[in-house]
Amino acid sequence: MEKAKINELEVDLFLEAIFKRWGYDFRDYARASLNRRVLQRLSITGLKRISEMIPLVMHDQGFFENFLTDMSVTVTEMFRDPWVFKKIRETVIPKLRTYSRINIWHAGCATGAEAYSMAILLREEGLLDRCHIYATDYNNNSLSLAKKGIFPINLIKSCANNYIEAGGKSLFSDYYRAGYDSACVAKALRDRITFANHNLMNDGVFAEMNLVMCRNVMIYFDRNLQNRSLKLFSNSLAPRGFLVLGTQESLSYSDCKHEYESFEPKERIYRRLAHV
Ligand SMILES: C[S@@+](CC[C@H](N)C(=O)[O-])C[C@H]1O[C@@H](n2cnc3c(N)ncnc32)[C@H](O)[C@@H]1O
């Protein structure tokens, strides 16, 4: 058996062990990037074979948690892809304005920048008091940073342009308190967001949403898990609710594409049909 095939088999067994021991099912993650991360972890351990990591991942919680961190790419920023936020402001907000209560879900929120950006936008549009934002991730380290609302000052300052391009109506610096090397997001924004652990691999619906945003998360999933996640979003969305995906994600090949109309094609904003 050639080496590549042995590696594949060993990765299968490694993932199976993780699933059986910890309940995290990475078997439906896109294989190329997953393999890279497994090999990276192997080189850190100094072991020779992937299968030698199976006892480690089964018996050493710290090792497993390190692997979870390896698998969680947490790159994010405030008002990422500002033209998407601009479009939400211009075309989605007028529709949401007609509701008395608005639920928004950021799935795969990393350290919370996207959820805080949404809170700023909603505040400027006078909707924040009627909104509740749920921001979820399976990475507890990211979630605890997100809850604190503390970001490196350079990172937050570098997003001031994004804010302007997203149609920001005030001064970006009005929304955080700057310290020496970090900045803390305003409490009024933090109070409107519930950060919670939710795993798209196997957790279910937890509230009815009017807007679901899941960007730069499903690129790491294979078609099967992408479909399951999209089905979950469909089941969470109220009729005529909005779904916002990342620039490299789409509904085109999904099982539930017939449940949506394309609302803003360029920005990957979809709207759930009234009767599905
Ligand atoms: C690149 S970040 C995207 C952050 C934000 N949505 C954005 O676009 O800026 C991807 C996030 O997805 C999370 N993630 C990956 N797989 C997940 C899963 N199965 N369930 C929940 N979150 C997941 C990762 O932990 C990471 O924080």
mmCIF file with all atom_site columns, N, CA and C and ligand atoms in Angstrom, residues 29 71-77 80 107-110 114 136-139 142 198-201 214-217 220-221 225, ligand 1:
data_model
loop_
_atom_site.group_PDB
_atom_site.id
_atom_site.type_symbol
_atom_site.label_atom_id
_atom_site.label_alt_id
_atom_site.label_comp_id
_atom_site.label_asym_id
_atom_site.label_entity_id
_atom_site.label_seq_id
_atom_site.pdbx_PDB_ins_code
_atom_site.Cartn_x
_atom_site.Cartn_y
_atom_site.Cartn_z
_atom_site.occupancy
_atom_site.B_iso_or_equiv
_atom_site.pdbx_formal_charge
_atom_site.auth_seq_id
_atom_site.auth_comp_id
_atom_site.auth_asym_id
_atom_site.auth_atom_id
_atom_site.pdbx_PDB_model_num
ATOM   1   N N   . TYR A 1 29  ? -15.291 17.289 7.216  1.00 0.00 ? 29  TYR A N   1
ATOM   2   C CA  . TYR A 1 29  ? -14.545 18.511 6.876  1.00 0.00 ? 29  TYR A CA  1
ATOM   3   C C   . TYR A 1 29  ? -13.816 18.292 5.556  1.00 0.00 ? 29  TYR A C   1
ATOM   4   N N   . MET A 1 71  ? -7.987  23.149 14.205 1.00 0.00 ? 71  MET A N   1
ATOM   5   C CA  . MET A 1 71  ? -9.041  23.031 13.195 1.00 0.00 ? 71  MET A CA  1
ATOM   6   C C   . MET A 1 71  ? -9.900  24.288 13.095 1.00 0.00 ? 71  MET A C   1
ATOM   7   N N   . SER A 1 72  ? -9.733  25.186 14.039 1.00 0.00 ? 72  SER A N   1
ATOM   8   C CA  . SER A 1 72  ? -10.586 26.369 14.075 1.00 0.00 ? 72  SER A CA  1
ATOM   9   C C   . SER A 1 72  ? -9.789  27.580 13.570 1.00 0.00 ? 72  SER A C   1
ATOM   10  N N   . VAL A 1 73  ? -10.063 27.970 12.334 1.00 0.00 ? 73  VAL A N   1
ATOM   11  C CA  . VAL A 1 73  ? -9.382  29.144 11.764 1.00 0.00 ? 73  VAL A CA  1
ATOM   12  C C   . VAL A 1 73  ? -10.189 30.367 12.177 1.00 0.00 ? 73  VAL A C   1
ATOM   13  N N   . THR A 1 74  ? -9.611  31.213 13.018 1.00 0.00 ? 74  THR A N   1
ATOM   14  C CA  . THR A 1 74  ? -10.422 32.258 13.658 1.00 0.00 ? 74  THR A CA  1
ATOM   15  C C   . THR A 1 74  ? -10.206 33.656 13.063 1.00 0.00 ? 74  THR A C   1
ATOM   16  N N   . VAL A 1 75  ? -9.626  33.695 11.867 1.00 0.00 ? 75  VAL A N   1
ATOM   17  C CA  . VAL A 1 75  ? -9.379  35.007 11.243 1.00 0.00 ? 75  VAL A CA  1
ATOM   18  C C   . VAL A 1 75  ? -10.712 35.746 11.048 1.00 0.00 ? 75  VAL A C   1
ATOM   19  N N   . THR A 1 76  ? -10.770 36.963 11.518 1.00 0.00 ? 76  THR A N   1
ATOM   20  C CA  . THR A 1 76  ? -11.985 37.765 11.356 1.00 0.00 ? 76  THR A CA  1
ATOM   21  C C   . THR A 1 76  ? -11.626 39.229 11.542 1.00 0.00 ? 76  THR A C   1
ATOM   22  N N   . GLU A 1 77  ? -12.533 40.123 11.215 1.00 0.00 ? 77  GLU A N   1
ATOM   23  C CA  . GLU A 1 77  ? -12.301 41.543 11.478 1.00 0.00 ? 77  GLU A CA  1
ATOM   24  C C   . GLU A 1 77  ? -13.639 42.274 11.466 1.00 0.00 ? 77  GLU A C   1
ATOM   25  N N   . ARG A 1 80  ? -15.938 43.049 8.046  1.00 0.00 ? 80  ARG A N   1
ATOM   26  C CA  . ARG A 1 80  ? -15.244 42.287 6.993  1.00 0.00 ? 80  ARG A CA  1
ATOM   27  C C   . ARG A 1 80  ? -16.103 42.288 5.731  1.00 0.00 ? 80  ARG A C   1
ATOM   28  N N   . ALA A 1 107 ? -23.374 32.388 12.931 1.00 0.00 ? 107 ALA A N   1
ATOM   29  C CA  . ALA A 1 107 ? -22.876 31.026 13.169 1.00 0.00 ? 107 ALA A CA  1
ATOM   30  C C   . ALA A 1 107 ? -21.404 30.969 12.764 1.00 0.00 ? 107 ALA A C   1
ATOM   31  N N   . GLY A 1 108 ? -20.549 30.520 13.692 1.00 0.00 ? 108 GLY A N   1
ATOM   32  C CA  . GLY A 1 108 ? -19.100 30.528 13.430 1.00 0.00 ? 108 GLY A CA  1
ATOM   33  C C   . GLY A 1 108 ? -18.577 31.950 13.590 1.00 0.00 ? 108 GLY A C   1
ATOM   34  N N   . CYS A 1 109 ? -18.789 32.511 14.802 1.00 0.00 ? 109 CYS A N   1
ATOM   35  C CA  . CYS A 1 109 ? -18.528 33.954 15.009 1.00 0.00 ? 109 CYS A CA  1
ATOM   36  C C   . CYS A 1 109 ? -17.081 34.251 15.366 1.00 0.00 ? 109 CYS A C   1
ATOM   37  N N   . ALA A 1 110 ? -16.267 33.207 15.616 1.00 0.00 ? 110 ALA A N   1
ATOM   38  C CA  . ALA A 1 110 ? -14.868 33.405 16.042 1.00 0.00 ? 110 ALA A CA  1
ATOM   39  C C   . ALA A 1 110 ? -14.823 34.349 17.249 1.00 0.00 ? 110 ALA A C   1
ATOM   40  N N   . GLU A 1 114 ? -17.757 40.098 13.753 1.00 0.00 ? 114 GLU A N   1
ATOM   41  C CA  . GLU A 1 114 ? -18.915 40.221 12.845 1.00 0.00 ? 114 GLU A CA  1
ATOM   42  C C   . GLU A 1 114 ? -20.189 40.590 13.625 1.00 0.00 ? 114 GLU A C   1
ATOM   43  N N   . THR A 1 136 ? -22.452 32.319 17.786 1.00 0.00 ? 136 THR A N   1
ATOM   44  C CA  . THR A 1 136 ? -22.040 30.989 18.261 1.00 0.00 ? 136 THR A CA  1
ATOM   45  C C   . THR A 1 136 ? -20.786 30.502 17.555 1.00 0.00 ? 136 THR A C   1
ATOM   46  N N   . ASP A 1 137 ? -20.102 29.625 18.239 1.00 0.00 ? 137 ASP A N   1
ATOM   47  C CA  . ASP A 1 137 ? -18.913 28.993 17.674 1.00 0.00 ? 137 ASP A CA  1
ATOM   48  C C   . ASP A 1 137 ? -18.676 27.708 18.474 1.00 0.00 ? 137 ASP A C   1
ATOM   49  N N   . TYR A 1 138 ? -17.860 26.805 17.948 1.00 0.00 ? 138 TYR A N   1
ATOM   50  C CA  . TYR A 1 138 ? -17.551 25.617 18.758 1.00 0.00 ? 138 TYR A CA  1
ATOM   51  C C   . TYR A 1 138 ? -16.228 25.792 19.500 1.00 0.00 ? 138 TYR A C   1
ATOM   52  N N   . ASN A 1 139 ? -15.577 26.920 19.277 1.00 0.00 ? 139 ASN A N   1
ATOM   53  C CA  . ASN A 1 139 ? -14.273 27.157 19.891 1.00 0.00 ? 139 ASN A CA  1
ATOM   54  C C   . ASN A 1 139 ? -14.443 28.015 21.156 1.00 0.00 ? 139 ASN A C   1
ATOM   55  N N   . SER A 1 142 ? -12.195 31.208 21.590 1.00 0.00 ? 142 SER A N   1
ATOM   56  C CA  . SER A 1 142 ? -12.678 32.367 20.820 1.00 0.00 ? 142 SER A CA  1
ATOM   57  C C   . SER A 1 142 ? -13.882 32.990 21.502 1.00 0.00 ? 142 SER A C   1
ATOM   58  N N   . HIS A 1 198 ? -21.983 26.448 20.079 1.00 0.00 ? 198 HIS A N   1
ATOM   59  C CA  . HIS A 1 198 ? -22.887 25.702 19.187 1.00 0.00 ? 198 HIS A CA  1
ATOM   60  C C   . HIS A 1 198 ? -22.020 25.094 18.095 1.00 0.00 ? 198 HIS A C   1
ATOM   61  N N   . ASN A 1 199 ? -22.215 23.780 17.917 1.00 0.00 ? 199 ASN A N   1
ATOM   62  C CA  . ASN A 1 199 ? -21.391 23.070 16.942 1.00 0.00 ? 199 ASN A CA  1
ATOM   63  C C   . ASN A 1 199 ? -22.239 22.699 15.732 1.00 0.00 ? 199 ASN A C   1
ATOM   64  N N   . LEU A 1 200 ? -21.856 23.229 14.582 1.00 0.00 ? 200 LEU A N   1
ATOM   65  C CA  . LEU A 1 200 ? -22.647 22.972 13.370 1.00 0.00 ? 200 LEU A CA  1
ATOM   66  C C   . LEU A 1 200 ? -22.616 21.501 12.958 1.00 0.00 ? 200 LEU A C   1
ATOM   67  N N   . MET A 1 201 ? -21.667 20.736 13.518 1.00 0.00 ? 201 MET A N   1
ATOM   68  C CA  . MET A 1 201 ? -21.607 19.307 13.174 1.00 0.00 ? 201 MET A CA  1
ATOM   69  C C   . MET A 1 201 ? -22.831 18.563 13.692 1.00 0.00 ? 201 MET A C   1
ATOM   70  N N   . CYS A 1 214 ? -23.590 33.335 8.115  1.00 0.00 ? 214 CYS A N   1
ATOM   71  C CA  . CYS A 1 214 ? -22.566 32.307 8.326  1.00 0.00 ? 214 CYS A CA  1
ATOM   72  C C   . CYS A 1 214 ? -21.551 32.460 7.205  1.00 0.00 ? 214 CYS A C   1
ATOM   73  N N   . ARG A 1 215 ? -20.472 33.166 7.519  1.00 0.00 ? 215 ARG A N   1
ATOM   74  C CA  . ARG A 1 215 ? -19.498 33.490 6.465  1.00 0.00 ? 215 ARG A CA  1
ATOM   75  C C   . ARG A 1 215 ? -18.132 32.895 6.820  1.00 0.00 ? 215 ARG A C   1
ATOM   76  N N   . ASN A 1 216 ? -17.500 32.372 5.804  1.00 0.00 ? 216 ASN A N   1
ATOM   77  C CA  . ASN A 1 216 ? -16.135 31.840 5.942  1.00 0.00 ? 216 ASN A CA  1
ATOM   78  C C   . ASN A 1 216 ? -16.051 30.712 6.963  1.00 0.00 ? 216 ASN A C   1
ATOM   79  N N   . VAL A 1 217 ? -17.089 29.933 7.042  1.00 0.00 ? 217 VAL A N   1
ATOM   80  C CA  . VAL A 1 217 ? -17.132 28.778 7.944  1.00 0.00 ? 217 VAL A CA  1
ATOM   81  C C   . VAL A 1 217 ? -17.284 27.502 7.108  1.00 0.00 ? 217 VAL A C   1
ATOM   82  N N   . TYR A 1 220 ? -14.691 25.258 5.061  1.00 0.00 ? 220 TYR A N   1
ATOM   83  C CA  . TYR A 1 220 ? -13.878 24.172 5.645  1.00 0.00 ? 220 TYR A CA  1
ATOM   84  C C   . TYR A 1 220 ? -14.628 22.846 5.677  1.00 0.00 ? 220 TYR A C   1
ATOM   85  N N   . PHE A 1 221 ? -15.895 22.845 5.237  1.00 0.00 ? 221 PHE A N   1
ATOM   86  C CA  . PHE A 1 221 ? -16.734 21.645 5.308  1.00 0.00 ? 221 PHE A CA  1
ATOM   87  C C   . PHE A 1 221 ? -16.785 20.956 3.948  1.00 0.00 ? 221 PHE A C   1
ATOM   88  N N   . LEU A 1 225 ? -21.549 18.165 4.990  1.00 0.00 ? 225 LEU A N   1
ATOM   89  C CA  . LEU A 1 225 ? -21.717 19.022 6.171  1.00 0.00 ? 225 LEU A CA  1
ATOM   90  C C   . LEU A 1 225 ? -22.229 20.413 5.762  1.00 0.00 ? 225 LEU A C   1
HETATM 91  C C1  . LIG B 2 .   ? -12.685 32.127 9.650  1.00 0.00 ? 1   LIG B C1  1
HETATM 92  S S1  . LIG B 2 .   ? -13.731 32.213 11.063 1.00 0.00 ? 1   LIG B S1  1
HETATM 93  C C2  . LIG B 2 .   ? -15.076 33.162 10.437 1.00 0.00 ? 1   LIG B C2  1
HETATM 94  C C3  . LIG B 2 .   ? -15.489 34.258 11.390 1.00 0.00 ? 1   LIG B C3  1
HETATM 95  C C4  . LIG B 2 .   ? -16.563 35.218 10.847 1.00 0.00 ? 1   LIG B C4  1
HETATM 96  N N1  . LIG B 2 .   ? -17.757 34.496 10.460 1.00 0.00 ? 1   LIG B N1  1
HETATM 97  C C5  . LIG B 2 .   ? -16.024 36.012 9.691  1.00 0.00 ? 1   LIG B C5  1
HETATM 98  O O1  . LIG B 2 .   ? -16.369 35.725 8.531  1.00 0.00 ? 1   LIG B O1  1
HETATM 99  O O2  . LIG B 2 .   ? -15.228 36.934 9.919  1.00 0.00 ? 1   LIG B O2  1
HETATM 100 C C6  . LIG B 2 .   ? -14.383 30.544 11.083 1.00 0.00 ? 1   LIG B C6  1
HETATM 101 C C7  . LIG B 2 .   ? -15.010 30.157 12.416 1.00 0.00 ? 1   LIG B C7  1
HETATM 102 O O3  . LIG B 2 .   ? -15.847 29.006 12.212 1.00 0.00 ? 1   LIG B O3  1
HETATM 103 C C8  . LIG B 2 .   ? -15.777 28.229 13.375 1.00 0.00 ? 1   LIG B C8  1
HETATM 104 N N2  . LIG B 2 .   ? -16.213 26.851 13.085 1.00 0.00 ? 1   LIG B N2  1
HETATM 105 C C9  . LIG B 2 .   ? -15.583 25.928 12.319 1.00 0.00 ? 1   LIG B C9  1
HETATM 106 N N3  . LIG B 2 .   ? -16.256 24.768 12.349 1.00 0.00 ? 1   LIG B N3  1
HETATM 107 C C10 . LIG B 2 .   ? -17.354 24.981 13.150 1.00 0.00 ? 1   LIG B C10 1
HETATM 108 C C11 . LIG B 2 .   ? -18.418 24.163 13.591 1.00 0.00 ? 1   LIG B C11 1
HETATM 109 N N4  . LIG B 2 .   ? -18.508 22.891 13.220 1.00 0.00 ? 1   LIG B N4  1
HETATM 110 N N5  . LIG B 2 .   ? -19.354 24.702 14.394 1.00 0.00 ? 1   LIG B N5  1
HETATM 111 C C12 . LIG B 2 .   ? -19.267 25.991 14.795 1.00 0.00 ? 1   LIG B C12 1
HETATM 112 N N6  . LIG B 2 .   ? -18.268 26.807 14.431 1.00 0.00 ? 1   LIG B N6  1
HETATM 113 C C13 . LIG B 2 .   ? -17.321 26.306 13.619 1.00 0.00 ? 1   LIG B C13 1
HETATM 114 C C14 . LIG B 2 .   ? -14.307 28.292 13.767 1.00 0.00 ? 1   LIG B C14 1
HETATM 115 O O4  . LIG B 2 .   ? -14.112 27.928 15.112 1.00 0.00 ? 1   LIG B O4  1
HETATM 116 C C15 . LIG B 2 .   ? -13.977 29.757 13.469 1.00 0.00 ? 1   LIG B C15 1
HETATM 117 O O5  . LIG B 2 .   ? -14.115 30.549 14.616 1.00 0.00 ? 1   LIG B O5  1
#
